[in-house]
Amino acid sequence: MTELIPTSELPDSSDPDHLVKRSRGGFFLGAPVFLWMGLFFAIPYLLLFLQSFWEPTAFGVARDWSLDNYREVLGASQLAGDIYLPTLFKSIKIGAMVTAFSTALAFPLAYLLAFKVKRSRNRMLLYTLVVVPLWASYLLRAYAWKVILGQNGLFASMLSILGLENTFLSDLLYSEAAIVIAMTQIFTPFMVLTIYAVLERLPQNLIEASKDLGVGRLSTFRRVVLPLSLPGVVAGATFTMGLSSGDFVAPMLVGGESDVMIANQIYSQFGATNNWPLGSAIAFVLLAFVAILVWISTVAEKREQI
Amino acid sequence: MTDAVAEKSQDRPVETGSDSAVSVSLRNAVKRYGDVTAVDHLDLEAKQGQFLTLLGPSGCGKTTTLRLIGGFEELDEGRVRVAGQDVTRIPPYRRPVTTVFQQYALFPHLSVRKNIEYGLKHGGLNRKEIDSRVTEMMGLMEIPEMGDRRPRQLSGGQQQRVALARALVMKPPVLLLDEPLGSLDYKLRKGMQFELKRIHREVGATFVYVTHDQEEAMTMSDRIIVMRDGQIEQDGRPKEIFDAPKTSFVADFIGDTNLVDGTVTDSRDGFVTVDLGALGRVRGTSEAGLASGERARVSIRPTDVRVIATKGQGAVVTDAVLAGTHIAMKIKAGENEVTAHVPRGSSPSPGETVLLEVESERVRVFEAESE
């Protein structure tokens, strides 16, 4: 005969105390993360935000509240003229170009990887080739481009060997184009990975179903593969757009004197110019732009889900 | 008329006569994956409007055979013909067949209506014709009000209907179905079996249906092909397959059966007598051409066994459980154990001794398997 356990001795999952105990445990487990994020992420951001409303003085900051910094950034101040907003737009333009080029490069590569390379060894090899650049630090890769595209660099000496020093090709050195090239190379692997992740999970039988219904290869790509890979493209593009329009290393290393991007201006406000409040204000305008970008892509993704 | 033509027409009188009625045919079809031969010199023919089922355990090559017809796999040897056209080297999107896939393969980013009209957009129809055909098909599938939903908002049974509608709206002469009921629960599956039968009658296309579920095959098919190791084990109407299995594999696969090995003692007039040791002798029908002294395998359906209680002699009942409408009984005699399904009521209980009886017409005798 089996003995029945009285139900009163079993832990009752509907008991509110029981639930409280559980959630408290979760809180303690999560505490280190909250602490870390609070100390090194939330508080610095908050300080920066407060600072963006303060006034710079000769050697520091005066805590006088005003919107002057934002006025200056948005070009509404007579004193500074209109320099930050055009730089922001230029940064966005460069970011958009980098995003467009790396998407154009990454999509075929991800497609190849997901559908055309059948042997797992070859796929592994190709995948590794895509990932390997990520193992080197970003700074190192940007420097590599300086070696290639910089003064007396690989590209410059190649041009001089070919006798093309003073043609349009030499315009590539220290230019906006150099910035775009360097950042495209840097961000393409991220794009490949996000697009590949989506394509790899695309059920093969959807492609078969399309062909089965009399639809050829190109139309199948347009009507099934492309729309279903869009979430990956949007995710990768958001990522690339956000990071590349806020970049300051590539313009510093391979850009020319006039090719300053918005992040370089923030950098100089915190450095040489020593105007932290203005730097903070520029940073928050840039942050607002990125936040809008992320919001748009989230909305786009949600609509795709339904 | 020249002699050569006359000779040719004399050569193949049967084929020319029945060509129009043949909807799908595979000739000497071979498909290999590395060292494995999935489909092994297979010949198959489905008549126009037939409901043909390919039945077999997993790995028997039934799905590969279906994919060869659909064009998703290329033949290593042999030819495929569909609706009178040689399609051996024709890609799937130009073949006159459509498929209902195992996991339905509905396009998740398109509404139900867009899913169904997907293939029609390339058919040169105008908007009005497309709309009317889609609406008609949704009526036939009894899903008229679901057009705006996305596949993920539908139940399994509804998705199934959309998949069927999407394939049938193309008006294919041949519809391929790859275990379409596999992921539905038992009750829905039973319901859909009758639905499929109704739809088959209404559209009149040839259905080639793949399943490993013998009950499903028995319920729906006009004809069943039992496959094993890439070859046809038996081809016939459901009743033939059930009542007169050609091999012990088929007997075992279709419905429950007892398979007992023994030695042939007598063979005459299509009946063979086999000595089953402690179980005694049994007479059964056979096409194996067995002679006295040969080893044989006997198939006896549990429902055909009659159990008669004796006092102190014969086989012993080891177990008896109530299985709904009948009692499933295990009976042991020497080395052999036999299952019998007997009606509920006064029946022997475990421990009692019994005598087993079975009608010779219901017993099948095969060659012994050498495994």
XYZ file of C-alpha atoms in Angstrom:
677
model
C 0.000 0.000 0.000
C 1.370 3.412 -0.884
C 1.093 6.168 1.661
C -0.380 9.369 0.400
C 1.344 12.578 1.339
C -1.157 15.003 2.898
C -1.464 17.929 0.547
C -0.911 20.378 3.394
C 2.710 19.225 3.612
C 3.457 19.895 -0.027
C 4.810 23.333 -0.884
C 1.916 25.316 -2.240
C 2.816 27.180 -5.377
C -0.154 29.521 -5.030
C 1.029 30.648 -1.576
C 1.981 34.330 -1.924
C 4.842 34.025 0.599
C 6.354 31.319 -1.513
C 6.383 33.590 -4.546
C 7.910 36.490 -2.630
C 10.711 34.279 -1.414
C 11.461 33.238 -4.957
C 11.516 36.726 -6.412
C 13.729 37.949 -3.573
C 16.227 35.235 -4.460
C 16.187 36.461 -8.041
C 16.869 39.982 -6.876
C 19.978 38.951 -4.968
C 21.216 36.956 -7.917
C 20.742 39.954 -10.187
C 22.236 42.453 -7.727
C 25.851 42.365 -9.007
C 24.657 43.150 -12.503
C 22.450 46.004 -11.313
C 25.289 47.359 -9.223
C 27.748 47.151 -12.088
C 25.389 48.719 -14.601
C 24.367 51.382 -12.088
C 27.899 52.399 -11.175
C 29.483 52.321 -14.580
C 26.595 52.946 -16.920
C 23.563 54.678 -15.433
C 25.354 57.099 -13.091
C 27.917 58.303 -15.663
C 25.119 58.861 -18.151
C 23.140 60.772 -15.566
C 26.148 62.958 -14.709
C 26.747 63.602 -18.396
C 23.104 64.510 -18.862
C 23.164 66.955 -15.945
C 26.397 68.450 -17.177
C 24.930 69.149 -20.598
C 22.774 71.842 -18.937
C 25.669 73.511 -17.051
C 28.019 76.315 -18.072
C 31.712 75.994 -18.867
C 34.150 78.273 -17.022
C 37.834 78.874 -17.654
C 38.977 75.910 -15.598
C 35.862 73.936 -14.885
C 32.100 73.940 -14.758
C 29.569 76.261 -13.238
C 26.333 74.653 -12.189
C 24.100 77.250 -13.799
C 21.179 75.620 -15.521
C 20.532 76.630 -19.128
C 19.805 75.267 -22.578
C 22.672 77.266 -24.114
C 24.720 74.162 -24.929
C 21.858 72.613 -26.874
C 21.246 75.925 -28.639
C 24.842 75.928 -29.704
C 24.751 72.336 -30.931
C 21.579 72.907 -32.918
C 23.045 76.035 -34.522
C 20.746 78.538 -32.835
C 23.548 80.450 -31.179
C 25.118 83.453 -32.983
C 28.375 82.949 -31.175
C 29.390 79.593 -32.533
C 27.622 79.637 -35.849
C 26.460 76.507 -37.513
C 29.134 73.820 -37.165
C 27.807 70.907 -35.106
C 24.596 70.117 -36.930
C 26.256 69.838 -40.376
C 28.878 67.565 -38.810
C 26.124 65.439 -37.322
C 24.443 65.180 -40.722
C 27.738 64.307 -42.340
C 28.316 61.603 -39.733
C 24.879 60.204 -40.434
C 25.609 60.285 -44.171
C 28.887 58.413 -43.669
C 27.105 55.943 -41.390
C 24.418 55.389 -44.017
C 27.029 54.790 -46.694
C 28.918 52.308 -44.525
C 25.633 50.543 -43.745
C 24.634 50.387 -47.406
C 28.021 49.094 -48.557
C 28.413 46.512 -45.823
C 24.860 45.243 -46.410
C 25.588 44.949 -50.123
C 28.770 43.002 -49.365
C 27.423 40.956 -46.485
C 24.157 39.705 -47.985
C 25.646 37.710 -50.856
C 28.296 36.321 -48.534
C 25.741 35.272 -45.909
C 23.550 33.779 -48.651
C 26.487 31.821 -50.013
C 27.325 30.593 -46.546
C 23.764 29.571 -45.713
C 22.620 27.973 -48.961
C 25.361 27.431 -51.492
C 28.290 26.013 -49.543
C 27.106 22.474 -48.960
C 30.208 20.847 -47.483
C 30.439 21.564 -43.792
C 34.235 21.844 -43.924
C 34.118 24.553 -46.573
C 31.369 26.338 -44.695
C 33.433 26.269 -41.518
C 36.403 27.685 -43.424
C 34.399 30.512 -44.947
C 32.706 31.239 -41.644
C 36.094 31.438 -39.929
C 37.384 33.810 -42.577
C 34.460 36.093 -41.819
C 34.935 35.895 -38.072
C 38.748 36.092 -37.880
C 38.904 39.908 -38.337
C 36.745 40.210 -35.226
C 39.484 38.578 -33.190
C 41.747 41.561 -33.780
C 40.863 44.687 -31.860
C 38.928 47.370 -33.632
C 41.706 49.868 -33.072
C 44.219 47.522 -34.642
C 42.092 47.124 -37.740
C 41.670 50.861 -38.052
C 45.445 51.224 -37.775
C 45.870 48.581 -40.448
C 43.863 50.793 -42.747
C 46.178 53.676 -41.896
C 49.077 51.514 -43.051
C 47.232 50.731 -46.257
C 45.600 54.074 -47.043
C 47.831 56.439 -45.067
C 50.750 58.622 -46.069
C 53.571 56.470 -47.514
C 51.155 53.566 -47.041
C 50.705 50.509 -49.205
C 48.156 52.187 -51.428
C 50.222 55.348 -51.845
C 53.379 53.466 -52.804
C 51.410 51.317 -55.230
C 50.127 54.474 -56.865
C 53.624 55.893 -57.146
C 54.950 52.666 -58.656
C 52.141 52.815 -61.219
C 52.766 56.516 -61.757
C 49.302 57.516 -60.639
C 50.255 59.741 -57.713
C 48.409 62.794 -58.872
C 45.269 61.235 -60.341
C 41.812 61.016 -58.801
C 42.925 57.826 -57.060
C 45.235 59.717 -54.772
C 42.142 61.516 -53.486
C 41.400 58.307 -51.626
C 44.124 59.095 -49.129
C 42.963 60.934 -46.023
C 39.456 61.415 -47.255
C 35.847 60.650 -46.536
C 36.137 57.761 -48.966
C 38.958 56.270 -46.889
C 36.788 56.510 -43.773
C 33.932 54.740 -45.525
C 36.224 52.011 -46.873
C 37.835 51.346 -43.507
C 34.554 51.250 -41.604
C 32.863 49.104 -44.238
C 35.582 46.518 -43.785
C 35.250 46.747 -40.031
C 31.464 46.372 -39.896
C 30.861 43.880 -42.710
C 31.526 40.809 -40.498
C 28.799 41.934 -38.082
C 26.382 42.279 -40.963
C 27.331 38.849 -42.315
C 26.732 37.254 -38.932
C 23.334 38.822 -38.306
C 22.070 38.069 -41.816
C 23.520 34.555 -41.762
C 21.815 33.854 -38.437
C 18.443 34.575 -40.045
C 19.093 32.804 -43.339
C 20.388 29.704 -41.601
C 17.136 29.355 -39.678
C 15.019 29.881 -42.790
C 13.233 26.555 -43.284
C 14.424 24.921 -46.480
C 10.935 23.634 -47.163
C 9.655 27.203 -47.667
C 11.972 27.515 -50.641
C 10.849 24.104 -51.849
C 7.198 25.069 -51.363
C 7.719 28.175 -53.470
C 9.313 26.228 -56.310
C 6.635 23.577 -55.963
C 4.007 26.253 -56.659
C 5.661 27.088 -59.959
C 7.769 30.038 -58.838
C 11.313 30.193 -60.228
C 14.570 30.918 -58.424
C 14.685 34.701 -58.720
C 11.062 35.222 -57.750
C 11.449 32.761 -54.883
C 14.340 34.853 -53.638
C 12.352 38.058 -53.961
C 9.108 36.752 -52.481
C 10.354 34.390 -49.764
C 14.065 34.628 -48.928
C 14.397 38.404 -48.985
C 11.335 39.305 -46.874
C 12.146 36.615 -44.329
C 15.752 37.764 -44.013
C 14.720 41.367 -43.431
C 14.799 41.163 -39.608
C 18.485 40.186 -39.802
C 19.233 42.980 -42.240
C 17.418 45.514 -40.039
C 19.235 44.329 -36.904
C 22.639 44.452 -38.615
C 21.904 47.812 -40.218
C 20.822 49.372 -36.918
C 23.978 48.122 -35.310
C 26.239 49.314 -38.114
C 24.480 52.634 -38.520
C 24.645 53.408 -34.810
C 28.272 52.449 -34.390
C 29.647 53.912 -37.608
C 27.960 57.308 -37.393
C 29.307 57.664 -33.856
C 32.811 56.511 -34.708
C 35.854 58.698 -34.077
C 38.828 56.382 -34.592
C 38.488 55.831 -38.340
C 38.168 59.552 -39.172
C 41.118 60.273 -36.909
C 43.367 57.693 -38.535
C 42.421 57.654 -42.192
C 40.350 60.810 -42.607
C 41.676 64.150 -43.759
C 41.832 67.356 -41.727
C 38.362 68.429 -42.786
C 36.858 64.972 -42.388
C 35.805 65.431 -38.808
C 32.848 63.436 -37.581
C 30.551 64.264 -34.698
C 32.334 61.927 -32.276
C 35.624 63.736 -32.964
C 33.992 66.979 -31.929
C 32.755 65.411 -28.718
C 36.256 64.088 -28.171
C 37.818 67.518 -28.605
C 35.297 69.175 -26.244
C 36.412 66.789 -23.538
C 40.081 67.198 -24.504
C 41.746 70.171 -26.115
C 38.792 72.573 -25.948
C 37.939 71.557 -22.388
C 34.253 72.359 -22.654
C 32.632 69.334 -21.022
C 29.106 70.736 -20.907
C 29.072 71.353 -24.645
C 30.616 67.916 -25.274
C 27.880 66.362 -23.156
C 25.187 68.193 -25.093
C 26.606 67.005 -28.435
C 26.787 63.478 -27.064
C 23.120 63.571 -26.070
C 22.034 64.854 -29.448
C 23.914 61.946 -31.023
C 22.379 59.570 -28.481
C 18.923 60.859 -29.333
C 19.584 60.116 -32.984
C 20.712 56.554 -32.212
C 17.737 56.048 -29.897
C 15.342 57.088 -32.674
C 17.106 54.677 -35.001
C 16.753 51.773 -32.570
C 13.115 52.681 -31.952
C 12.342 52.658 -35.673
C 13.994 49.294 -36.128
C 12.151 47.834 -33.131
C 8.842 49.029 -34.523
C 9.736 47.600 -37.920
C 10.597 44.263 -36.339
C 7.376 44.175 -34.307
C 5.291 44.780 -37.398
C 7.071 41.917 -39.098
C 6.219 39.609 -36.186
C 2.455 39.819 -36.494
C 1.850 2.367 -92.936
C 5.398 1.026 -92.997
C 6.466 -2.245 -91.498
C 8.594 -0.555 -88.892
C 5.667 1.365 -87.433
C 3.453 -1.692 -87.447
C 6.122 -3.614 -85.641
C 6.535 -0.906 -83.046
C 2.842 -0.701 -82.281
C 2.707 -4.455 -81.950
C 5.656 -4.300 -79.627
C 3.965 -2.304 -76.900
C 0.228 -2.843 -77.201
C -0.447 -2.557 -73.489
C 1.446 0.676 -72.884
C -0.053 2.644 -75.763
C -3.498 1.559 -74.707
C -3.282 2.676 -71.098
C -0.936 5.679 -71.418
C -3.656 8.300 -71.063
C -4.865 6.781 -67.818
C -1.416 6.716 -66.204
C -0.862 9.839 -64.168
C 2.488 9.237 -62.507
C 5.113 6.710 -63.417
C 8.585 5.897 -62.205
C 10.676 3.566 -64.344
C 13.674 1.810 -62.856
C 14.176 4.716 -60.463
C 17.391 4.788 -58.440
C 18.426 7.374 -55.854
C 21.603 7.041 -53.823
C 22.963 9.113 -50.951
C 26.613 8.193 -50.714
C 26.684 4.482 -49.966
C 22.992 4.285 -49.126
C 20.529 3.413 -51.857
C 17.343 5.147 -50.770
C 15.320 4.130 -53.812
C 16.418 0.927 -55.476
C 15.283 0.225 -59.055
C 11.709 1.150 -58.330
C 8.861 0.814 -60.849
C 5.642 2.547 -59.945
C 2.527 3.637 -61.770
C -0.437 5.611 -60.488
C -3.643 5.774 -62.471
C -5.461 9.040 -63.139
C -7.581 10.013 -60.140
C -6.218 7.296 -57.889
C -5.501 7.714 -54.189
C -2.197 5.903 -53.959
C -0.394 5.517 -50.654
C 3.274 4.765 -50.183
C 3.462 3.006 -46.851
C 6.473 1.848 -44.906
C 8.628 2.350 -41.848
C 10.956 5.347 -41.652
C 13.941 4.976 -43.928
C 12.112 2.774 -46.437
C 12.465 5.366 -49.197
C 8.843 6.490 -49.397
C 9.534 10.193 -48.855
C 12.482 10.089 -51.253
C 10.198 8.534 -53.860
C 7.732 11.381 -53.373
C 10.519 13.962 -53.657
C 11.666 12.354 -56.887
C 8.188 12.874 -58.324
C 8.058 16.456 -57.017
C 11.494 17.215 -58.441
C 13.251 18.030 -55.159
C 15.656 15.156 -55.688
C 17.286 14.164 -58.950
C 17.257 10.580 -60.119
C 20.571 8.773 -60.415
C 18.996 6.341 -62.868
C 15.589 5.862 -64.470
C 12.790 8.168 -65.618
C 9.830 10.008 -64.084
C 6.692 10.840 -66.027
C 3.864 12.999 -64.756
C 0.608 13.558 -66.659
C 2.049 12.132 -69.847
C 5.185 14.285 -69.771
C 8.732 13.132 -69.105
C 9.849 15.364 -66.221
C 13.070 13.565 -65.287
C 15.250 16.629 -65.944
C 12.635 19.299 -65.310
C 12.967 21.512 -62.212
C 10.178 21.426 -59.597
C 8.728 24.803 -60.569
C 7.918 23.537 -64.058
C 6.408 20.193 -63.056
C 2.618 19.715 -63.111
C 2.527 18.611 -59.477
C 2.107 20.377 -56.155
C 2.990 19.181 -52.702
C 1.531 19.327 -49.215
C 4.612 19.317 -47.020
C 5.038 17.518 -43.743
C 5.331 20.690 -41.639
C 2.955 22.529 -44.042
C 5.708 25.003 -45.047
C 3.314 27.960 -45.041
C 4.941 31.332 -45.690
C 5.004 32.972 -42.247
C 5.220 36.524 -43.604
C 2.082 36.213 -45.738
C -1.587 36.106 -44.786
C -3.634 32.984 -45.406
C -5.092 34.477 -48.591
C -1.651 35.504 -49.868
C -0.347 32.047 -49.088
C -3.081 30.413 -51.112
C -2.741 32.727 -54.104
C 1.069 32.536 -54.023
C 1.435 30.175 -56.979
C -1.393 31.695 -59.020
C 0.403 35.015 -59.457
C 2.752 33.394 -61.933
C -0.010 31.628 -63.823
C -1.092 34.522 -66.044
C -4.475 34.884 -64.373
C -6.014 38.276 -63.751
C -6.896 39.591 -60.298
C -10.552 38.619 -60.541
C -9.842 35.042 -61.546
C -7.268 34.669 -58.787
C -9.696 36.027 -56.185
C -12.537 33.778 -57.258
C -10.348 30.674 -57.295
C -8.909 31.447 -53.864
C -12.363 32.097 -52.423
C -13.702 28.901 -53.945
C -10.796 26.899 -52.532
C -11.186 28.418 -49.056
C -14.832 27.348 -49.206
C -13.894 23.812 -50.173
C -11.439 23.683 -47.255
C -14.040 25.230 -44.937
C -11.782 28.114 -43.894
C -13.622 30.988 -45.622
C -13.198 33.597 -42.862
C -9.471 33.173 -42.181
C -8.028 35.027 -45.153
C -6.431 37.883 -43.227
C -4.746 35.851 -40.519
C -1.127 34.852 -40.472
C -0.243 31.139 -40.389
C 1.075 31.352 -36.817
C -2.385 32.477 -35.644
C -3.945 29.233 -36.857
C -4.260 25.847 -35.191
C -2.483 22.826 -36.634
C -5.645 21.593 -38.335
C -6.311 25.006 -39.885
C -2.727 25.279 -41.134
C -3.207 21.871 -42.679
C -6.226 23.140 -44.610
C -4.359 26.209 -45.811
C -1.500 24.021 -47.030
C -3.989 21.853 -48.920
C -5.746 24.891 -50.368
C -2.450 26.414 -51.488
C -1.504 23.225 -53.324
C -4.934 22.448 -54.795
C -5.720 25.971 -56.004
C -3.099 25.328 -58.701
C -5.429 22.605 -60.058
C -2.585 20.124 -60.379
C -3.285 16.806 -62.090
C -1.189 15.226 -59.342
C -1.043 16.161 -55.656
C 1.782 14.855 -53.487
C 1.206 14.585 -49.734
C 4.126 13.966 -47.401
C 2.744 12.687 -44.071
C 0.419 15.686 -43.901
C -1.423 14.463 -40.814
C 1.720 13.534 -38.896
C 1.714 16.489 -36.518
C -2.013 16.517 -35.707
C -3.491 14.917 -32.615
C -5.415 11.666 -32.858
C -8.958 13.033 -33.110
C -8.104 15.699 -35.665
C -6.214 13.114 -37.663
C -9.228 10.807 -37.810
C -11.410 13.717 -38.926
C -8.937 14.866 -41.559
C -8.733 11.363 -43.029
C -12.376 11.570 -44.050
C -11.926 15.193 -45.129
C -9.034 14.240 -47.409
C -11.128 11.468 -48.904
C -13.937 13.962 -49.587
C -11.555 16.503 -51.088
C -10.018 13.802 -53.268
C -13.445 12.899 -54.623
C -14.312 16.530 -55.272
C -11.143 17.618 -57.074
C -10.510 14.360 -58.914
C -6.722 14.733 -58.998
C -4.316 11.855 -58.511
C -3.177 11.804 -54.871
C 0.159 10.253 -53.969
C 0.241 10.003 -50.210
C 3.175 9.076 -48.000
C 2.682 7.727 -44.490
C 4.035 5.258 -41.976
C 0.604 4.914 -40.374
C -1.022 1.738 -41.682
C -4.429 2.682 -40.332
C -4.327 5.977 -42.251
C -3.334 4.091 -45.391
C -6.132 1.556 -44.980
C -8.796 4.225 -44.426
C -8.056 6.491 -47.354
C -6.302 4.665 -50.154
C -7.558 3.121 -53.339
C -4.237 1.385 -53.530
C -1.316 0.855 -51.162
C 2.307 0.278 -52.011
C 4.233 -1.127 -49.073
C 7.903 -0.189 -49.308
C 10.976 -1.614 -47.660
C 14.625 -0.712 -48.230
C 13.832 1.374 -51.305
C 11.876 -1.369 -53.016
C 8.235 -2.352 -53.356
C 7.295 -5.124 -50.975
C 3.670 -5.355 -52.039
C 1.288 -3.395 -54.231
C -2.445 -3.815 -54.005
C -5.824 -2.686 -52.712
C -6.025 -2.168 -48.911
C -8.084 -5.332 -48.439
C -5.595 -7.435 -50.401
C -2.706 -6.065 -48.407
C -4.453 -6.785 -45.137
C -5.960 -10.170 -45.958
C -3.290 -11.564 -48.223
C 0.091 -10.123 -47.320
C 2.774 -11.473 -49.642
C 5.591 -11.409 -47.108
C 5.890 -11.673 -43.362
C 7.203 -8.064 -43.393
C 3.900 -6.833 -44.827
C 1.880 -9.036 -42.477
C 3.825 -7.616 -39.556
C 3.609 -4.005 -40.713
C -0.089 -3.988 -41.539
C -1.990 -4.566 -38.335
C -0.984 -6.729 -35.397
C 0.073 -10.233 -36.084
C 1.779 -13.201 -34.467
C 4.798 -14.406 -36.395
C 5.869 -17.927 -35.452
C 8.613 -19.994 -37.099
C 8.257 -23.701 -37.776
C 8.924 -26.555 -40.220
C 6.747 -27.465 -43.207
C 5.322 -30.982 -42.945
C 2.907 -30.982 -45.844
C 2.059 -28.839 -48.869
C -0.829 -29.328 -51.286
C -3.572 -27.353 -53.096
C -2.148 -23.988 -51.988
C -2.338 -24.980 -48.334
C 0.752 -25.646 -46.258
C 0.895 -27.443 -42.923
C 3.552 -26.201 -40.518
C 4.754 -27.803 -37.301
C 5.118 -25.063 -34.703
C 6.540 -27.281 -31.960
C 4.698 -26.935 -28.671
C 1.953 -24.847 -30.349
C 1.048 -27.827 -32.492
C 0.393 -27.867 -36.222
C -1.301 -25.201 -38.242
C -2.565 -25.126 -41.807
C -2.475 -21.937 -43.832
C -2.453 -20.490 -47.337
C 0.835 -19.764 -49.032
C 2.223 -18.554 -52.338
C 5.819 -19.191 -51.334
C 5.997 -22.655 -52.923
C 7.315 -24.303 -49.794
C 8.186 -28.004 -49.703
C 8.162 -30.443 -46.795
C 11.112 -30.020 -44.445
C 11.652 -26.324 -45.235
C 11.603 -23.646 -42.539
C 8.588 -21.345 -42.678
C 7.173 -18.310 -40.884
C 3.491 -18.329 -40.038
C 1.371 -15.199 -39.575
C -1.748 -15.430 -37.415
C -3.773 -12.294 -36.630
C -4.646 -11.981 -32.923
C -8.297 -11.379 -33.873
C -8.429 -14.710 -35.720
C -7.341 -16.829 -32.762
C -10.056 -18.684 -30.881
C -9.254 -19.700 -27.339
C -10.899 -22.769 -25.867
C -10.438 -23.667 -22.216
C -9.242 -27.207 -21.494
C -8.667 -28.986 -18.243
C -4.962 -29.504 -17.549
C -3.651 -29.734 -21.115
C -2.162 -27.468 -23.840
C -0.923 -23.928 -23.737
C -1.062 -21.687 -20.695
C -2.598 -18.223 -20.471
C 0.071 -15.961 -18.977
C -1.684 -12.618 -19.109
C -5.090 -11.162 -19.931
C -5.842 -7.449 -20.026
C -8.948 -5.561 -20.987
C -8.142 -3.495 -24.106
C -11.383 -1.567 -24.544
C -13.564 -3.560 -26.880
C -11.730 -6.849 -26.468
C -9.450 -8.790 -24.134
C -5.803 -9.059 -25.166
C -4.455 -12.366 -23.996
C -0.914 -13.726 -23.964
C -0.642 -17.478 -24.295
C 2.564 -19.446 -23.889
C 3.340 -22.868 -25.304
C 6.930 -24.034 -24.914
C 9.205 -21.392 -26.454
C 6.424 -19.613 -28.329
C 4.159 -16.866 -27.158
C 0.997 -15.896 -29.012
C -1.299 -12.914 -28.590
C -5.035 -13.431 -28.996
C -7.799 -10.847 -29.030
C -10.940 -12.464 -27.675
C -14.382 -10.941 -27.106
C -15.242 -9.743 -23.626
C -17.174 -12.176 -21.529
C -16.459 -15.616 -20.188
C -12.849 -16.218 -21.140
C -10.043 -18.175 -19.500
C -8.057 -16.353 -16.820
C -4.266 -16.355 -16.398
C -2.916 -19.738 -15.306
C -5.586 -21.765 -17.050
C -4.721 -24.147 -19.870
C -6.209 -23.569 -23.316
C -6.412 -24.906 -26.828
C -5.947 -22.517 -29.755
C -7.923 -22.677 -32.970
C -7.670 -20.693 -36.181
C -9.247 -21.005 -39.604
C -6.792 -22.109 -42.285
C -8.028 -19.427 -44.725
C -6.958 -16.754 -42.247
C -3.421 -18.084 -41.726
C -0.586 -17.016 -44.027
C 2.618 -18.984 -44.433
C 5.828 -17.350 -45.722
C 9.418 -18.336 -46.271
C 11.411 -18.098 -43.065
C 13.420 -14.868 -42.842
C 17.136 -15.368 -42.599
C 18.281 -12.437 -40.501
